[in-house]
PDB file of N, CA and C in Angstrom:
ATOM      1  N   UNK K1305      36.745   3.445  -9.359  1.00  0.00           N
ATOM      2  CA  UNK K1305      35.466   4.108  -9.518  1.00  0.00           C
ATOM      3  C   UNK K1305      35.619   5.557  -9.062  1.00  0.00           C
ATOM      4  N   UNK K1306      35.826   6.305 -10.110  1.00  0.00           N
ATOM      5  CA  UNK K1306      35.672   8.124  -9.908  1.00  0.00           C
ATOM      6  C   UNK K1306      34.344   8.402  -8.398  1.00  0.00           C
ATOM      7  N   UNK K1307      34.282   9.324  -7.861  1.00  0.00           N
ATOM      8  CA  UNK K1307      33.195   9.386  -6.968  1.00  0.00           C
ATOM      9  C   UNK K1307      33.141  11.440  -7.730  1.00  0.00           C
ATOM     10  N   UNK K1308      31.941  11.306  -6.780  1.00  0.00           N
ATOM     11  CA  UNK K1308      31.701  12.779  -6.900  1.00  0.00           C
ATOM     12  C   UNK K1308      30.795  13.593  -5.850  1.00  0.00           C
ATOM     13  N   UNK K1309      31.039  14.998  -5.367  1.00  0.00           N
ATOM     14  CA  UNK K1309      30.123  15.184  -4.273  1.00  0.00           C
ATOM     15  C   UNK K1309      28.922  15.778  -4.423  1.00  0.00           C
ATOM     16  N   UNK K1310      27.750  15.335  -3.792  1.00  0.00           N
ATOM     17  CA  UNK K1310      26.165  16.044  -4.082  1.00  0.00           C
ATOM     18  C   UNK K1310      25.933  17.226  -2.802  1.00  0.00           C
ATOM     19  N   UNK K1311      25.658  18.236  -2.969  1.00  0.00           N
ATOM     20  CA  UNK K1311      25.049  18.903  -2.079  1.00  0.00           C
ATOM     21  C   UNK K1311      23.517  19.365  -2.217  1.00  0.00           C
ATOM     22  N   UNK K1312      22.959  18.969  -1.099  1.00  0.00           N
ATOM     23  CA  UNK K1312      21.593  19.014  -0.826  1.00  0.00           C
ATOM     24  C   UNK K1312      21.026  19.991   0.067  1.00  0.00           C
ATOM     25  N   UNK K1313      20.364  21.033  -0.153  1.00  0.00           N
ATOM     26  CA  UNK K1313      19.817  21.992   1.056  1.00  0.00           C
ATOM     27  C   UNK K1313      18.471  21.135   1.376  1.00  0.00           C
ATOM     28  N   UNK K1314      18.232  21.117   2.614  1.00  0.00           N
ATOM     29  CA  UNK K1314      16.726  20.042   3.435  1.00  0.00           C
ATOM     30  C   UNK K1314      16.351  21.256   4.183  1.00  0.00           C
ATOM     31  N   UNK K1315      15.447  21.374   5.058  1.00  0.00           N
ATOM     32  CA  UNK K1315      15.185  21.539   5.720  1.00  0.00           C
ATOM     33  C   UNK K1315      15.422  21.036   6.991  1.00  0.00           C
ATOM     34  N   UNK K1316      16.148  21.837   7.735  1.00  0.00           N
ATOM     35  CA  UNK K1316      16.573  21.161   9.464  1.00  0.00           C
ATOM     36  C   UNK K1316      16.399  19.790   9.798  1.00  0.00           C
ATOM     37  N   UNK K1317      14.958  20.102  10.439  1.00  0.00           N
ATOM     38  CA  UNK K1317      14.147  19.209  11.224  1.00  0.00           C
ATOM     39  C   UNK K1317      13.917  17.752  10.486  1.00  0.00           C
ATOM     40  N   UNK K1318      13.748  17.624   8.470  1.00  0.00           N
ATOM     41  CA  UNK K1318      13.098  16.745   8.203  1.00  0.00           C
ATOM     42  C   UNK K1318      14.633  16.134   7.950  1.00  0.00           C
ATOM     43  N   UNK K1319      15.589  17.023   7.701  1.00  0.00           N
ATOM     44  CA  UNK K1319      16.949  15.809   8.001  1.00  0.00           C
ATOM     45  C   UNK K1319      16.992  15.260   9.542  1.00  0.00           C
ATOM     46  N   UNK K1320      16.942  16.048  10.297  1.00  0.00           N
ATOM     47  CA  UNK K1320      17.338  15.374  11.660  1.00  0.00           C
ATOM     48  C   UNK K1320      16.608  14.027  11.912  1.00  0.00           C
ATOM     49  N   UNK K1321      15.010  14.480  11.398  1.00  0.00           N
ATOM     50  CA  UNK K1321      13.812  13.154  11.643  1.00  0.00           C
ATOM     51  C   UNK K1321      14.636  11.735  10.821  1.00  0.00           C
ATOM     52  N   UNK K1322      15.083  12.094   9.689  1.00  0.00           N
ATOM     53  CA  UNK K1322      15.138  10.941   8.746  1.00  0.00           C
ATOM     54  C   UNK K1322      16.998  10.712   8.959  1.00  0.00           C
ATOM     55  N   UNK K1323      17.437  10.872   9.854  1.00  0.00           N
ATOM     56  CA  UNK K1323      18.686  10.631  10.120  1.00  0.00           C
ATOM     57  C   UNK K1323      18.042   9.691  11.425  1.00  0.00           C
ATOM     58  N   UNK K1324      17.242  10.195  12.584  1.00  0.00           N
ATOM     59  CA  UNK K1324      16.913   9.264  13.420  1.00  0.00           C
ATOM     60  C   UNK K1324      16.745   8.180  13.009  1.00  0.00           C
ATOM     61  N   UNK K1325      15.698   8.290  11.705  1.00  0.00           N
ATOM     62  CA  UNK K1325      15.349   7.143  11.458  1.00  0.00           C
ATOM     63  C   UNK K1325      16.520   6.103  10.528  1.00  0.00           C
ATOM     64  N   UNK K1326      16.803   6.647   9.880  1.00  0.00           N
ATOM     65  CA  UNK K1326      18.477   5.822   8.821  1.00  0.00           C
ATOM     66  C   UNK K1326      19.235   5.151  10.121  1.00  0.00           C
ATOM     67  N   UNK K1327      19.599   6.016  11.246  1.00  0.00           N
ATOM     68  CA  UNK K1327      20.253   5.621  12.597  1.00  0.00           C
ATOM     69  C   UNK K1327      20.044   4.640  13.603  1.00  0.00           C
ATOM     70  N   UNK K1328      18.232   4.680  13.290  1.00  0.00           N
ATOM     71  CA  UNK K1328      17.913   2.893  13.799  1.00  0.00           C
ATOM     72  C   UNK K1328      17.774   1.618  13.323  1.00  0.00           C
ATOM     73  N   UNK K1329      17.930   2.211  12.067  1.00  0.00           N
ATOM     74  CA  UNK K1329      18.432   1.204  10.488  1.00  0.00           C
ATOM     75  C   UNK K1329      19.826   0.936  10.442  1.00  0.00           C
ATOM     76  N   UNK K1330      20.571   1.272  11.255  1.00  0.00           N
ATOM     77  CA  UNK K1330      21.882   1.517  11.415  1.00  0.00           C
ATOM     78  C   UNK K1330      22.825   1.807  10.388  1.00  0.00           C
ATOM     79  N   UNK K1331      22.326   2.625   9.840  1.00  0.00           N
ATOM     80  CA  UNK K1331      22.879   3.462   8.240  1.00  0.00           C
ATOM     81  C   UNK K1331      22.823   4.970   8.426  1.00  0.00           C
ATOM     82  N   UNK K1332      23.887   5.537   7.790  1.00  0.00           N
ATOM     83  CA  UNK K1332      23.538   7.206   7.875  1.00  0.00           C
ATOM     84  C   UNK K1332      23.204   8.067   6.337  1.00  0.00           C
ATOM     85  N   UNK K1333      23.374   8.885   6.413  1.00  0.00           N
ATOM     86  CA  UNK K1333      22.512   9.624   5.648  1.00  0.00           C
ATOM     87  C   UNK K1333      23.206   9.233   4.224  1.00  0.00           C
ATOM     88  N   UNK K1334      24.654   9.840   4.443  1.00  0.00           N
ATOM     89  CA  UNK K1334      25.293   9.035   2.827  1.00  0.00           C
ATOM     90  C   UNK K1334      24.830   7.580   2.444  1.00  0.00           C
ATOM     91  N   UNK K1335      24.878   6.878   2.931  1.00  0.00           N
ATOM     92  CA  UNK K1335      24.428   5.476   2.578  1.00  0.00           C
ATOM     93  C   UNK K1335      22.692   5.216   2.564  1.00  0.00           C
ATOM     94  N   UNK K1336      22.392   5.793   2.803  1.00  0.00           N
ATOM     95  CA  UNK K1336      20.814   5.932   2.610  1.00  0.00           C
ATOM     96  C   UNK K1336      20.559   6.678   1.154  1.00  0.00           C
ATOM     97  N   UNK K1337      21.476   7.901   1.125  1.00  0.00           N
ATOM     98  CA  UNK K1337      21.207   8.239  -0.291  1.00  0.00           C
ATOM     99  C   UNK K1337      21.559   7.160  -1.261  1.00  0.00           C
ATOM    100  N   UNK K1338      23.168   6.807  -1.199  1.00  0.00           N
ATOM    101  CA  UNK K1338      23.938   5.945  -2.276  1.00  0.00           C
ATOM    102  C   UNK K1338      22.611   4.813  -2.242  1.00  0.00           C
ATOM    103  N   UNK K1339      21.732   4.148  -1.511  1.00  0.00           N
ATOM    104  CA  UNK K1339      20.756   3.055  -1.494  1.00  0.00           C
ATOM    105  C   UNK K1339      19.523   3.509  -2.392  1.00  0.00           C
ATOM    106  N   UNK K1340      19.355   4.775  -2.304  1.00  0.00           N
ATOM    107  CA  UNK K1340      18.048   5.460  -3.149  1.00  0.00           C
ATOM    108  C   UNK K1340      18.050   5.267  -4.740  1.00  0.00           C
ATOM    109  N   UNK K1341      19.603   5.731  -4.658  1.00  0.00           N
ATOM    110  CA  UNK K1341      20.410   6.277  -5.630  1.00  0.00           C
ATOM    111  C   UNK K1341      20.640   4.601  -6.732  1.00  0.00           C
ATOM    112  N   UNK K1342      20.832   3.684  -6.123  1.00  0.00           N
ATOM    113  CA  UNK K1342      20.855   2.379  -6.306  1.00  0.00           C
ATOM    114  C   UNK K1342      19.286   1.595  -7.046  1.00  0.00           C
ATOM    115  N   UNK K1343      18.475   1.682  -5.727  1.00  0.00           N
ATOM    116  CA  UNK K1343      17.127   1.630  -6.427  1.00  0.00           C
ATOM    117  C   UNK K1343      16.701   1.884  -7.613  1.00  0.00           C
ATOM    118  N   UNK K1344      16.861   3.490  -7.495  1.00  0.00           N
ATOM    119  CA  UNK K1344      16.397   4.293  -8.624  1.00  0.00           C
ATOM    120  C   UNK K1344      17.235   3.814 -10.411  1.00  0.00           C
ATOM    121  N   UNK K1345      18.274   3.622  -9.686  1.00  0.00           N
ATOM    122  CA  UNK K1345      19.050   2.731 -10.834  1.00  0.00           C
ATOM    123  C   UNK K1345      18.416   1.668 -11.770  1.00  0.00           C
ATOM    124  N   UNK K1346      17.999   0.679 -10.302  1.00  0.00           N
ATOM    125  CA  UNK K1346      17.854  -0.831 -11.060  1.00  0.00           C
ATOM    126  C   UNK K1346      16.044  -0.744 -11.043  1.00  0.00           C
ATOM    127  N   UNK K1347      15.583   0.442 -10.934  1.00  0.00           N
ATOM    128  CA  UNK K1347      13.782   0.362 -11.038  1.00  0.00           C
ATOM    129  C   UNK K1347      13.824   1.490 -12.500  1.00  0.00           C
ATOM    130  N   UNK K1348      14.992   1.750 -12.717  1.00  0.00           N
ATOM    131  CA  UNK K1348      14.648   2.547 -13.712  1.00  0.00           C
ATOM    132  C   UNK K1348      14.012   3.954 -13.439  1.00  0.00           C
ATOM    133  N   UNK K1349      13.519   4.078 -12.403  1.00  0.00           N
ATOM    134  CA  UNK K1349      12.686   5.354 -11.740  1.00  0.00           C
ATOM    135  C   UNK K1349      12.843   5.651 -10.528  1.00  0.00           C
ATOM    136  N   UNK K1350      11.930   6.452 -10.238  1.00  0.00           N
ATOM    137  CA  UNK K1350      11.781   6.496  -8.330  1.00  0.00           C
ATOM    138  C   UNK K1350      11.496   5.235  -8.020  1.00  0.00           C
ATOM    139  N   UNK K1351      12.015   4.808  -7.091  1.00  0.00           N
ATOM    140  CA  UNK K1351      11.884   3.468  -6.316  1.00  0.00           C
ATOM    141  C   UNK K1351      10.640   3.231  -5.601  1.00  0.00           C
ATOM    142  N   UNK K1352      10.120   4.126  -5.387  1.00  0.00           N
ATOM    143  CA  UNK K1352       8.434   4.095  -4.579  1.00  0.00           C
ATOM    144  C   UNK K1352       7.540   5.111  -5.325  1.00  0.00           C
ATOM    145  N   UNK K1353       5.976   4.870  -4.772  1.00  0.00           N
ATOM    146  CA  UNK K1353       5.064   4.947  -6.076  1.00  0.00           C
ATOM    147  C   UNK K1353       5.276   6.869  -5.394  1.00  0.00           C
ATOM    148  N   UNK K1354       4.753   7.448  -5.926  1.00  0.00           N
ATOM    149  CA  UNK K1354       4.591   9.053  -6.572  1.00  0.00           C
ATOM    150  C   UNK K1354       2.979   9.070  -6.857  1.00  0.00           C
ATOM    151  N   UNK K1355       2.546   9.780  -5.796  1.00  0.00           N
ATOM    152  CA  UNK K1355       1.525   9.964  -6.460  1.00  0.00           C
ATOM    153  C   UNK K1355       0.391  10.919  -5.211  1.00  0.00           C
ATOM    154  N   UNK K1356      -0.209  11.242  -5.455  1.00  0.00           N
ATOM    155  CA  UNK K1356      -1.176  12.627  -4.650  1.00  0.00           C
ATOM    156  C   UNK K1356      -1.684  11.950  -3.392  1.00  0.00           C
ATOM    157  N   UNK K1357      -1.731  12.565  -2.219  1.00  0.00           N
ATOM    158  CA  UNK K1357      -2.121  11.574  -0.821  1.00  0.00           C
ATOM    159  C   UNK K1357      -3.491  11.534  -0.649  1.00  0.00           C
ATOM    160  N   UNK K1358      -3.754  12.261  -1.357  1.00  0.00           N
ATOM    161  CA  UNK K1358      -5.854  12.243  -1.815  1.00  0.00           C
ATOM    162  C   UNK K1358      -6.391  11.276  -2.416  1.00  0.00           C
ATOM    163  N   UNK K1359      -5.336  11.094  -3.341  1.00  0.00           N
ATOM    164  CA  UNK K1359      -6.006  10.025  -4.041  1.00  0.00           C
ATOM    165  C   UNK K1359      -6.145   8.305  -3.137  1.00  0.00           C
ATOM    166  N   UNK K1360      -5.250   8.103  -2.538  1.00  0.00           N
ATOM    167  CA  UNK K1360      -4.603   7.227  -1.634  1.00  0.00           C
ATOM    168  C   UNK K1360      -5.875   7.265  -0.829  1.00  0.00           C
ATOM    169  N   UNK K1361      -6.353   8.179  -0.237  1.00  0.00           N
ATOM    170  CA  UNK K1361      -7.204   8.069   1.359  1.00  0.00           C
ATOM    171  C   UNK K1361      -9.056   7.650   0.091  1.00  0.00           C
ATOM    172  N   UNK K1362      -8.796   8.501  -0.659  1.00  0.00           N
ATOM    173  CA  UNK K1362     -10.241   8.952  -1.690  1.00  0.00           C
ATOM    174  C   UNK K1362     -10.258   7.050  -2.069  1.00  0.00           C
ATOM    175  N   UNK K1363      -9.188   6.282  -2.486  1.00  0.00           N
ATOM    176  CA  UNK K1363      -9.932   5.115  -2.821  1.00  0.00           C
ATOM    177  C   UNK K1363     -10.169   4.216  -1.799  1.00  0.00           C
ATOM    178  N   UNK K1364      -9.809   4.788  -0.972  1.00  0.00           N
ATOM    179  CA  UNK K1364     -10.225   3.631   0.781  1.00  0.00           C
ATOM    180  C   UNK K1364     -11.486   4.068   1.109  1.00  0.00           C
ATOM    181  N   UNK K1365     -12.209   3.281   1.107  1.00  0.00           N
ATOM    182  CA  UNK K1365     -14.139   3.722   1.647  1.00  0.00           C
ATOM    183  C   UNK K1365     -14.025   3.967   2.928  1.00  0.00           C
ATOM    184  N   UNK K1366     -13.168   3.093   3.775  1.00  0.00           N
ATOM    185  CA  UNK K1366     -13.007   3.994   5.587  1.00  0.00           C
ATOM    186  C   UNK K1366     -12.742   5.206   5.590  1.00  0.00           C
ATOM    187  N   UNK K1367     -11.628   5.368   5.026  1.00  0.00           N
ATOM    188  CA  UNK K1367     -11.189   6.777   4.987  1.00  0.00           C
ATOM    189  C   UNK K1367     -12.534   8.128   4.698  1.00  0.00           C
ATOM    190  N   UNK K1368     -12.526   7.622   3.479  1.00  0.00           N
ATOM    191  CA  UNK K1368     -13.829   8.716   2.679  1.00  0.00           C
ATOM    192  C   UNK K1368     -15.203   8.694   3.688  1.00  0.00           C
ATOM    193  N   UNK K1369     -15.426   7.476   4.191  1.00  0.00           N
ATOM    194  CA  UNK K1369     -16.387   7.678   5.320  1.00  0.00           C
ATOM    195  C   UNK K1369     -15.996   8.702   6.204  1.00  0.00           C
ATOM    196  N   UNK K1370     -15.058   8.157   7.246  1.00  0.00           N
ATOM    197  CA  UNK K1370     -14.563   9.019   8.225  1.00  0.00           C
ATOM    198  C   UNK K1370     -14.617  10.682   7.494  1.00  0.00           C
ATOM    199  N   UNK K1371     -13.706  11.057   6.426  1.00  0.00           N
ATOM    200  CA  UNK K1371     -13.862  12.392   6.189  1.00  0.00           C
ATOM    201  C   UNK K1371     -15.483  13.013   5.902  1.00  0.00           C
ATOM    202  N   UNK K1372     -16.470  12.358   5.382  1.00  0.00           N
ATOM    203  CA  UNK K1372     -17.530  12.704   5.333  1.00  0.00           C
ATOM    204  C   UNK K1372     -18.174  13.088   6.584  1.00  0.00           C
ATOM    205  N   UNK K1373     -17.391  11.638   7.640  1.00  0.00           N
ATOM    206  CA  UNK K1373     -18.631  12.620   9.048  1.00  0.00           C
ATOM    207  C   UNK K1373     -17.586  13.378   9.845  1.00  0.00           C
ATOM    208  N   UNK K1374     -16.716  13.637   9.476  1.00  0.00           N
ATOM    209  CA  UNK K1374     -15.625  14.968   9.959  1.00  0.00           C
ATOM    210  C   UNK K1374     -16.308  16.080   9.331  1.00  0.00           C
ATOM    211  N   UNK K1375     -16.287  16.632   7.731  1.00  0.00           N
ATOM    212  CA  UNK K1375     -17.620  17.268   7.529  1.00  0.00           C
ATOM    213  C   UNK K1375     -18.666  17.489   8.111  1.00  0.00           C
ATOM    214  N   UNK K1376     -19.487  16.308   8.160  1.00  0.00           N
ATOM    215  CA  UNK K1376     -20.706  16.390   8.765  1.00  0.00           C
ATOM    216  C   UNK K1376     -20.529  16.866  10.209  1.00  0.00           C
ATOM    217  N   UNK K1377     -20.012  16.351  11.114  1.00  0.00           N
ATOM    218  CA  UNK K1377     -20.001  17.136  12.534  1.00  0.00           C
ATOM    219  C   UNK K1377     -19.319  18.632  12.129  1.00  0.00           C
ATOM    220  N   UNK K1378     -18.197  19.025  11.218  1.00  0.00           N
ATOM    221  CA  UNK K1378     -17.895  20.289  11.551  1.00  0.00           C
ATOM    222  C   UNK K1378     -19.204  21.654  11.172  1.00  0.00           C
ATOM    223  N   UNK K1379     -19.931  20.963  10.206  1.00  0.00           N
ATOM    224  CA  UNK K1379     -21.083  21.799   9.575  1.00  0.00           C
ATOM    225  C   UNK K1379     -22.113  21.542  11.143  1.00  0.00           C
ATOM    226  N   UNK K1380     -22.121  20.913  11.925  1.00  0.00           N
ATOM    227  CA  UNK K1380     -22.963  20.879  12.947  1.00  0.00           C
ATOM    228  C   UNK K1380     -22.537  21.421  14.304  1.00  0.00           C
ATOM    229  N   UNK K1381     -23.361  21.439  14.968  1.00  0.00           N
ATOM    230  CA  UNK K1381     -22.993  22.348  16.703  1.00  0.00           C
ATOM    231  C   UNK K1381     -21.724  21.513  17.242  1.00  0.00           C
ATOM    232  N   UNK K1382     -21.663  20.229  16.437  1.00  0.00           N
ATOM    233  CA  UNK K1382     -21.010  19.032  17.059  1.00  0.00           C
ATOM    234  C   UNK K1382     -19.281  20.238  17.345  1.00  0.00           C
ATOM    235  N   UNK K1383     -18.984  20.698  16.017  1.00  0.00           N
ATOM    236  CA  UNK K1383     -17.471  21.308  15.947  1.00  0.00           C
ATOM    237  C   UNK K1383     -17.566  22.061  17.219  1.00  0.00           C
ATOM    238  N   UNK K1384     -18.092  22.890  17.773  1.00  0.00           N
ATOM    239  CA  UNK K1384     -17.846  23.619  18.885  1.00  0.00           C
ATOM    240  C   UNK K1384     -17.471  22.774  20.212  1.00  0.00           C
ATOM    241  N   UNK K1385     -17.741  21.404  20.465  1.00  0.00           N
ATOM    242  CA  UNK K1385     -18.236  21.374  21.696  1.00  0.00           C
ATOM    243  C   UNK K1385     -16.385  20.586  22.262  1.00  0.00           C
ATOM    244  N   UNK K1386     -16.480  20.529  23.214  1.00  0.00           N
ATOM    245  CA  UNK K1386     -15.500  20.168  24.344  1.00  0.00           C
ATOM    246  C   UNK K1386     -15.337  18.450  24.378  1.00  0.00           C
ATOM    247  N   UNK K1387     -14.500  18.400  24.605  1.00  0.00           N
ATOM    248  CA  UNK K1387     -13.832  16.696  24.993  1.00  0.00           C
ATOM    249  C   UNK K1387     -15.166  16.368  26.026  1.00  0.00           C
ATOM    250  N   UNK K1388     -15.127  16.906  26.749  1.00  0.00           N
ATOM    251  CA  UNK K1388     -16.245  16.729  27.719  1.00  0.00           C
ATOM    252  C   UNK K1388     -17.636  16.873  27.602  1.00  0.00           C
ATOM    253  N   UNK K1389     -17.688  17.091  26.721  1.00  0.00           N
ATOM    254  CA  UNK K1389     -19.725  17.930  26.365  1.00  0.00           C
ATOM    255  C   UNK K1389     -19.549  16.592  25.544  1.00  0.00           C
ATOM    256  N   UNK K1390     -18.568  16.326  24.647  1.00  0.00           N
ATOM    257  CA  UNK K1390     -19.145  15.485  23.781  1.00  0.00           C
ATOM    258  C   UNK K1390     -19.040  13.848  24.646  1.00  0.00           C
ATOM    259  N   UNK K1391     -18.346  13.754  25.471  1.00  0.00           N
ATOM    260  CA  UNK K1391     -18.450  12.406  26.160  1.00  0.00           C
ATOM    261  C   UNK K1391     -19.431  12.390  26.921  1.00  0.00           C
ATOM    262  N   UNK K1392     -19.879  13.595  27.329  1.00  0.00           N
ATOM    263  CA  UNK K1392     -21.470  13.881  28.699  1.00  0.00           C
ATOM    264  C   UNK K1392     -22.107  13.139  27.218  1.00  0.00           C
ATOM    265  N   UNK K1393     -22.013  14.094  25.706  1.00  0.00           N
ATOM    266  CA  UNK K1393     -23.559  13.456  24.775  1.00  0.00           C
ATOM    267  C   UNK K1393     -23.481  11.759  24.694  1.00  0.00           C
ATOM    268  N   UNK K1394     -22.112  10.992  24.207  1.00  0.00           N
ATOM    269  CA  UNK K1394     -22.253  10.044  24.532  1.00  0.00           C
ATOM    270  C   UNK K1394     -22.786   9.100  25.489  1.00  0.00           C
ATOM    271  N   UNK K1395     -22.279   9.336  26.664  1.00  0.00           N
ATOM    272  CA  UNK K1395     -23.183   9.168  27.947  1.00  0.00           C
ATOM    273  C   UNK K1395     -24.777   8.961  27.804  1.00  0.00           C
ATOM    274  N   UNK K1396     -24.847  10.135  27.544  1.00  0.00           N
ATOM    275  CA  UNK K1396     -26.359  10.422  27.523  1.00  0.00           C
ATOM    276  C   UNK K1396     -26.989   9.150  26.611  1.00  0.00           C
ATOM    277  N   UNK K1397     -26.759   9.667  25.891  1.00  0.00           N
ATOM    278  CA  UNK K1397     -26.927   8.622  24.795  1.00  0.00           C
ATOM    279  C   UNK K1397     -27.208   7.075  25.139  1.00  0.00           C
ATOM    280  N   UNK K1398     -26.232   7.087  25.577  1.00  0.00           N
ATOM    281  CA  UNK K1398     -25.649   5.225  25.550  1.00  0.00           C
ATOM    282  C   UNK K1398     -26.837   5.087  27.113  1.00  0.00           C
ATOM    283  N   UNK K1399     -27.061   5.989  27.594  1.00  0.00           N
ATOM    284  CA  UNK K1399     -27.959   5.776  28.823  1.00  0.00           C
ATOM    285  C   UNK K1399     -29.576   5.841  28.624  1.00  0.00           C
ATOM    286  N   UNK K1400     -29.751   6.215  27.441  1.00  0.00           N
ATOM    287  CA  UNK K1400     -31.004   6.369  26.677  1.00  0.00           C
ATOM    288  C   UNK K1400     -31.895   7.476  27.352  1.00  0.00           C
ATOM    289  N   UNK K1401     -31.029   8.363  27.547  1.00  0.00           N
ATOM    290  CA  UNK K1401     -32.257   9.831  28.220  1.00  0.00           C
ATOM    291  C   UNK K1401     -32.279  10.899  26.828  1.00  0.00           C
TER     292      UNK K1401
END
């Protein structure tokens, strides 16, 4: 079997991250590719889905909740206030004053 060599420019950090991680998989980076490389073979395609991370969070109703009242508090006094102002309002709150 002929071989041949690939060179890849990454970025630093997101090789180092994904070498940690191949490394507790106990595989390194060549063999993580040749495995991609494999996949992609026998799926005919990319081996995992492709697709926009919006769309992903947009069809989960938790999600789309949560971002709505992330909105909603940042349009309100709520965005300004402190770890602490906002646990005093809780407080308050939950104490019924």
């Amino acid at each position: 079997m002929a071989t041949t060599v690939l060179q890849v420019r990454l970025d630093e950090n997101l090789k180092n991250e994904a070498a940690e991680i191949f490394e507790s998989l106990g595989i390194d980076i060549p063999t993580a590719i040749r495995i991609f490389f494999k996949r992609a073979v026998a799926e005919k395609g990319i081996p995992f889905e492709l697709r926009d991370p919006s769309a992903i969070y947009n069809a989960n109703p938790g999600w789309k909740a949560f971002m709505d009242l992330r909105k909603q508090a940042q349009r309100s006094a709520a965005a300004g206030m402190s770890e602490s102002e906002i646990e005093a309002e809780i407080a308050a709150y939950r104490s019924g004053k």
